[in-house]
Amino acid sequence: MERVSSLNDEKSIDVKEKSKSYRVNGDIETSTGEDTDEITVLQNERDIATHVISVDDDPSLNPWTFRAFFIGLGLSAFGGSLAQIYYFKPQTVNVSLMFLGIISYVIGLAIETFIPRHGLLRYLNPGPFNKKENAFIIIMASAAANSALATEVLAVQRLYYNITPNAISSIFLLFSSQLLGYGIGGLMRGILLYPSKMLYPGVLPLLSMLDAFYYDGIAARRKLKVFYFVFTAIFIWELFPEWIFPLLTGVSIFCLAAPNNAAVSRVFGGSNGNEGLGLLSLCFDWQYLSGGLNPMTIPLKAQLSSFIGYILCAVVFVAVFYNNIWESRNFPFLAQLLFYENGTVYDQTLIMNSNYEVDPTLVAEQGLPFYAGTWIVNLLATNLALAATFTHLLLWNKDDLNAAWTWINMDTLRSWYANFDWKFWKHSGKREVPANTEDLDPHYREMLKYPDAPNSWYFLTLVLSFIVGLVVVYETNSTLPWWGFVIAVLLGAVSILFFGALYAITGIGLSIRTEETLVQMIAGYLHNGRPMANMFFVLYSFNTVSQAMLLLRDLKIAQYAKLPPRAAFTAQVIGTLLGAVLNYMLMNSIIDSQREILLSVQGTNIWSGQQPQSYNSQAIAWGGLAHELFSYGQRYQWVPLSYLIGLVAPLPFWIIHRYWPRLRMDYYYTPVICAYIGWLCVGINSSVTTYFTVAFLSQWWLRTRYPRWFTKYNYLVGAALDGGTQVMVFFLSFAVQGAAGKAHLFPAWWGANQGGNYDRCSRLN
């Protein structure tokens, strides 16, 4: 985060002054290129928000059209249904923001072009398809296009506990868990949404794409041509690494030179899941380069911190494994399962009694399970990062967050009480415009003309969700007591402020549930021996944070696109509720028809119960064995103790910067460094070297050497790369990769090693 006196003095730059240049002296981000006489080097969040995307607004554009609702509801149904179906598939298919943005634009343009504008059809085609309609559709569909975590809990209850809550309780469980975070996040808009510092870098490519779609003029047409060219090129290219030539996922000289060396595979391999660290591999598949974070969008400060964490991760993982810490040599180098000491997979069903509770006698017979050493490092790093977030933000961003607690005084509370109007539906939404608006975010300043979705709406959402949630935890046999529910919600509310701020500023989100981490650990200590209580605790804590961050991200899209706040609120609520209902209906249908397959270990190539199995087993491990594995004096005692270390980790950086500011310790995000120490614990890692190469080329070289090009095209090219990749991957998932049933792999050849790792490193057992 920024220190109190910012890295470079922030300057309010009006969009009309884009041709005006100035030079900033100082650090590695200072421009030296000949391009700077035309446009400034973007130095801070305000610069990026006002130069990369348009600040202009056309109030005449109407998002409240039948066409917008028609397309929005259709894509919401599509996204919500697809997400739930693929929760029970062996292969996951995600419906991303960029995919929704492109598909909604194509559908809207087709309706505008081919549907007559007379008779009843005029409601479906009232005129040109506009930017605000597109934003409205994206927000509604993105709110629906997720498999709600509550369906995971309900699926586990049905599959493993033979409990089938009634339909009404289940639906209200979904509604309350999905909307609780919306209520809390909405009340924090003034802190986590409106300021320029809350940039949300991940949405900039989407908004840059929408600007290219809807603005006229020579410059806009040129940007649109660039978008279509890059989109088409990457769309065609992805056919090669994704199907024809999968070696391009990870090209490793070391693997090709020593294909049978286990150490080389662990350190340099990475083209397949859980293969290795992918050190110095080259990746030519944008799906993996941008699968989590687009390297062209994350600010340089955050990229530098993540790079430091990555280097530490490689060193620590290798040191832990080859020094046999926690018996690491007995287990796979990268793994997320529980193991017996001899390295075989731990059978968790053998330690549970008939009530699906952990039986101490059975545990004694089987012995305590082990984790892979690298997974324990991931848990340690996660706890370090979570704790460091609180301290780091309080040290460096206290002024940005203090509105979250300065209201806690009697005068403010009395004022609220005196002015409270319970007739929330009559709230006009009019906001007072400050006399001096220069300090306001330019995008937010444009939004002040529209009626707000007032705090009372979000407060009512919070209260209703809380009350309903408290009732359904008893009606659904959750075993979670009322005080556990309250603690879960409070933990989520506090976490939203800090993790939401970190995500808004850096674009890197830390969740309070990273598989088996802090929340499950807390729940394990609070409700020992009750796995189901653990699942519900995670539902009302982690899911609350997750939904709040989605709400704020989508509201930032609305602010950048100048979509009126009430339209954004409506789109989010409709999409969330529709998605939840579809999730529930499809979950029940699939479990009724595929129960035996979902309970089997292997499943089929069409249906798989791997996700509910994993969720249930982790709840058992943490809900039933937290004391035995993680208490002081036990094998993994440093996992919870690392949280205490994380609280003080930012202090040395802050102290050094206070006394020796020239060392620039303010340039590092301690939570990001800590989080990335456990980054490579799972998945395909061959993309990391190329990811950081692209990141530094974009956020340092292009931004400082060619600032004009960076401002016009960097985020647009990032959007085209994401969009073309995601559309092709979506098609390939159904056509050849097994999403529709049987997979059709490309015939084996040197570049498609279908019987082993694609990078030709040794496949380890």
mmCIF file of N, CA, C and O in Angstrom, residues 11-25 31 33-43 47 51 704 707-708 711:
data_model
loop_
_atom_site.group_PDB
_atom_site.id
_atom_site.type_symbol
_atom_site.label_atom_id
_atom_site.label_comp_id
_atom_site.label_asym_id
_atom_site.label_seq_id
_atom_site.Cartn_x
_atom_site.Cartn_y
_atom_site.Cartn_z
ATOM 1 N N LYS A 11 -1.308 13.966 -8.458
ATOM 2 C CA LYS A 11 -1.749 15.164 -9.154
ATOM 3 C C LYS A 11 -3.068 14.880 -9.832
ATOM 4 O O LYS A 11 -3.226 13.865 -10.497
ATOM 5 N N SER A 12 -3.994 15.740 -9.645
ATOM 6 C CA SER A 12 -5.295 15.608 -10.310
ATOM 7 C C SER A 12 -5.129 16.077 -11.745
ATOM 8 O O SER A 12 -4.825 17.234 -11.998
ATOM 9 N N ILE A 13 -5.339 15.168 -12.662
ATOM 10 C CA ILE A 13 -5.128 15.477 -14.065
ATOM 11 C C ILE A 13 -6.446 15.369 -14.795
ATOM 12 O O ILE A 13 -7.030 14.305 -14.865
ATOM 13 N N ASP A 14 -6.940 16.427 -15.295
ATOM 14 C CA ASP A 14 -8.190 16.395 -16.042
ATOM 15 C C ASP A 14 -7.964 15.704 -17.379
ATOM 16 O O ASP A 14 -6.910 15.786 -17.985
ATOM 17 N N VAL A 15 -8.986 14.971 -17.796
ATOM 18 C CA VAL A 15 -8.850 14.221 -19.041
ATOM 19 C C VAL A 15 -8.648 15.128 -20.243
ATOM 20 O O VAL A 15 -8.173 14.686 -21.273
ATOM 21 N N LYS A 16 -8.986 16.385 -20.135
ATOM 22 C CA LYS A 16 -8.802 17.298 -21.263
ATOM 23 C C LYS A 16 -7.332 17.675 -21.434
ATOM 24 O O LYS A 16 -6.954 18.272 -22.421
ATOM 25 N N GLU A 17 -6.488 17.323 -20.438
ATOM 26 C CA GLU A 17 -5.087 17.723 -20.505
ATOM 27 C C GLU A 17 -4.188 16.553 -20.890
ATOM 28 O O GLU A 17 -3.035 16.484 -20.510
ATOM 29 N N LYS A 18 -4.713 15.600 -21.654
ATOM 30 C CA LYS A 18 -3.937 14.414 -21.965
ATOM 31 C C LYS A 18 -2.712 14.728 -22.817
ATOM 32 O O LYS A 18 -1.768 13.958 -22.839
ATOM 33 N N SER A 19 -2.727 15.817 -23.530
ATOM 34 C CA SER A 19 -1.577 16.140 -24.350
ATOM 35 C C SER A 19 -0.509 16.888 -23.576
ATOM 36 O O SER A 19 0.586 17.092 -24.047
ATOM 37 N N LYS A 20 -0.832 17.277 -22.360
ATOM 38 C CA LYS A 20 0.106 18.045 -21.551
ATOM 39 C C LYS A 20 1.082 17.108 -20.873
ATOM 40 O O LYS A 20 0.709 16.078 -20.339
ATOM 41 N N SER A 21 2.353 17.405 -20.886
ATOM 42 C CA SER A 21 3.342 16.503 -20.302
ATOM 43 C C SER A 21 3.968 17.117 -19.074
ATOM 44 O O SER A 21 3.996 18.323 -18.894
ATOM 45 N N TYR A 22 4.466 16.249 -18.228
ATOM 46 C CA TYR A 22 5.305 16.674 -17.111
ATOM 47 C C TYR A 22 6.228 15.530 -16.796
ATOM 48 O O TYR A 22 5.993 14.386 -17.147
ATOM 49 N N ARG A 23 7.296 15.812 -16.121
ATOM 50 C CA ARG A 23 8.306 14.818 -15.854
ATOM 51 C C ARG A 23 8.451 14.645 -14.355
ATOM 52 O O ARG A 23 8.425 15.603 -13.605
ATOM 53 N N VAL A 24 8.572 13.404 -13.920
ATOM 54 C CA VAL A 24 8.707 13.099 -12.509
ATOM 55 C C VAL A 24 10.096 12.541 -12.275
ATOM 56 O O VAL A 24 10.518 11.615 -12.948
ATOM 57 N N ASN A 25 10.816 13.101 -11.348
ATOM 58 C CA ASN A 25 12.156 12.629 -11.046
ATOM 59 C C ASN A 25 12.117 11.663 -9.875
ATOM 60 O O ASN A 25 11.368 11.853 -8.941
ATOM 61 N N SER A 31 10.233 8.006 -16.372
ATOM 62 C CA SER A 31 10.385 7.802 -17.809
ATOM 63 C C SER A 31 11.705 8.344 -18.313
ATOM 64 O O SER A 31 12.217 9.347 -17.853
ATOM 65 N N GLY A 33 12.128 7.663 -21.950
ATOM 66 C CA GLY A 33 11.902 7.472 -23.380
ATOM 67 C C GLY A 33 11.529 8.743 -24.101
ATOM 68 O O GLY A 33 11.072 9.713 -23.513
ATOM 69 N N GLU A 34 11.700 8.695 -25.437
ATOM 70 C CA GLU A 34 11.378 9.862 -26.246
ATOM 71 C C GLU A 34 9.888 10.092 -26.353
ATOM 72 O O GLU A 34 9.443 11.124 -26.831
ATOM 73 N N ASP A 35 9.088 9.128 -25.866
ATOM 74 C CA ASP A 35 7.630 9.198 -26.001
ATOM 75 C C ASP A 35 6.997 10.192 -25.041
ATOM 76 O O ASP A 35 5.847 10.546 -25.187
ATOM 77 N N THR A 36 7.755 10.673 -24.066
ATOM 78 C CA THR A 36 7.151 11.415 -22.968
ATOM 79 C C THR A 36 6.784 12.841 -23.313
ATOM 80 O O THR A 36 6.153 13.511 -22.509
ATOM 81 N N ASP A 37 7.160 13.330 -24.483
ATOM 82 C CA ASP A 37 6.752 14.687 -24.812
ATOM 83 C C ASP A 37 5.289 14.734 -25.247
ATOM 84 O O ASP A 37 4.743 15.794 -25.444
ATOM 85 N N GLU A 38 4.671 13.591 -25.373
ATOM 86 C CA GLU A 38 3.287 13.570 -25.822
ATOM 87 C C GLU A 38 2.312 13.278 -24.694
ATOM 88 O O GLU A 38 1.170 13.702 -24.737
ATOM 89 N N ILE A 39 2.721 12.492 -23.726
ATOM 90 C CA ILE A 39 1.791 12.136 -22.659
ATOM 91 C C ILE A 39 2.580 11.757 -21.423
ATOM 92 O O ILE A 39 3.699 11.274 -21.505
ATOM 93 N N THR A 40 1.999 11.986 -20.285
ATOM 94 C CA THR A 40 2.687 11.728 -19.029
ATOM 95 C C THR A 40 2.850 10.244 -18.755
ATOM 96 O O THR A 40 2.077 9.415 -19.222
ATOM 97 N N VAL A 41 3.866 9.913 -17.986
ATOM 98 C CA VAL A 41 4.012 8.566 -17.455
ATOM 99 C C VAL A 41 3.009 8.420 -16.316
ATOM 100 O O VAL A 41 2.955 9.251 -15.405
ATOM 101 N N LEU A 42 2.199 7.394 -16.348
ATOM 102 C CA LEU A 42 1.179 7.202 -15.326
ATOM 103 C C LEU A 42 1.854 6.758 -14.036
ATOM 104 O O LEU A 42 2.501 5.721 -13.989
ATOM 105 N N GLN A 43 1.674 7.563 -12.979
ATOM 106 C CA GLN A 43 2.422 7.333 -11.749
ATOM 107 C C GLN A 43 1.584 6.758 -10.614
ATOM 108 O O GLN A 43 2.128 6.157 -9.708
ATOM 109 N N ASP A 47 -3.986 8.650 -11.987
ATOM 110 C CA ASP A 47 -3.529 8.785 -13.369
ATOM 111 C C ASP A 47 -4.096 7.669 -14.239
ATOM 112 O O ASP A 47 -4.598 7.895 -15.346
ATOM 113 N N HIS A 51 -6.737 8.197 -17.371
ATOM 114 C CA HIS A 51 -6.126 8.175 -18.695
ATOM 115 C C HIS A 51 -6.421 6.904 -19.475
ATOM 116 O O HIS A 51 -6.570 6.937 -20.695
ATOM 117 N N THR A 704 6.990 3.269 -18.753
ATOM 118 C CA THR A 704 7.935 4.373 -18.574
ATOM 119 C C THR A 704 8.631 4.774 -19.864
ATOM 120 O O THR A 704 9.010 5.930 -20.027
ATOM 121 N N PRO A 707 4.975 5.654 -22.785
ATOM 122 C CA PRO A 707 3.744 5.908 -22.015
ATOM 123 C C PRO A 707 2.515 6.155 -22.873
ATOM 124 O O PRO A 707 1.404 5.813 -22.470
ATOM 125 N N ARG A 708 2.681 6.740 -24.049
ATOM 126 C CA ARG A 708 1.520 6.975 -24.913
ATOM 127 C C ARG A 708 0.922 5.643 -25.363
ATOM 128 O O ARG A 708 -0.296 5.452 -25.322
ATOM 129 N N THR A 711 -0.772 3.881 -22.395
ATOM 130 C CA THR A 711 -2.068 4.451 -22.033
ATOM 131 C C THR A 711 -3.167 4.025 -23.001
ATOM 132 O O THR A 711 -4.270 3.673 -22.600
#
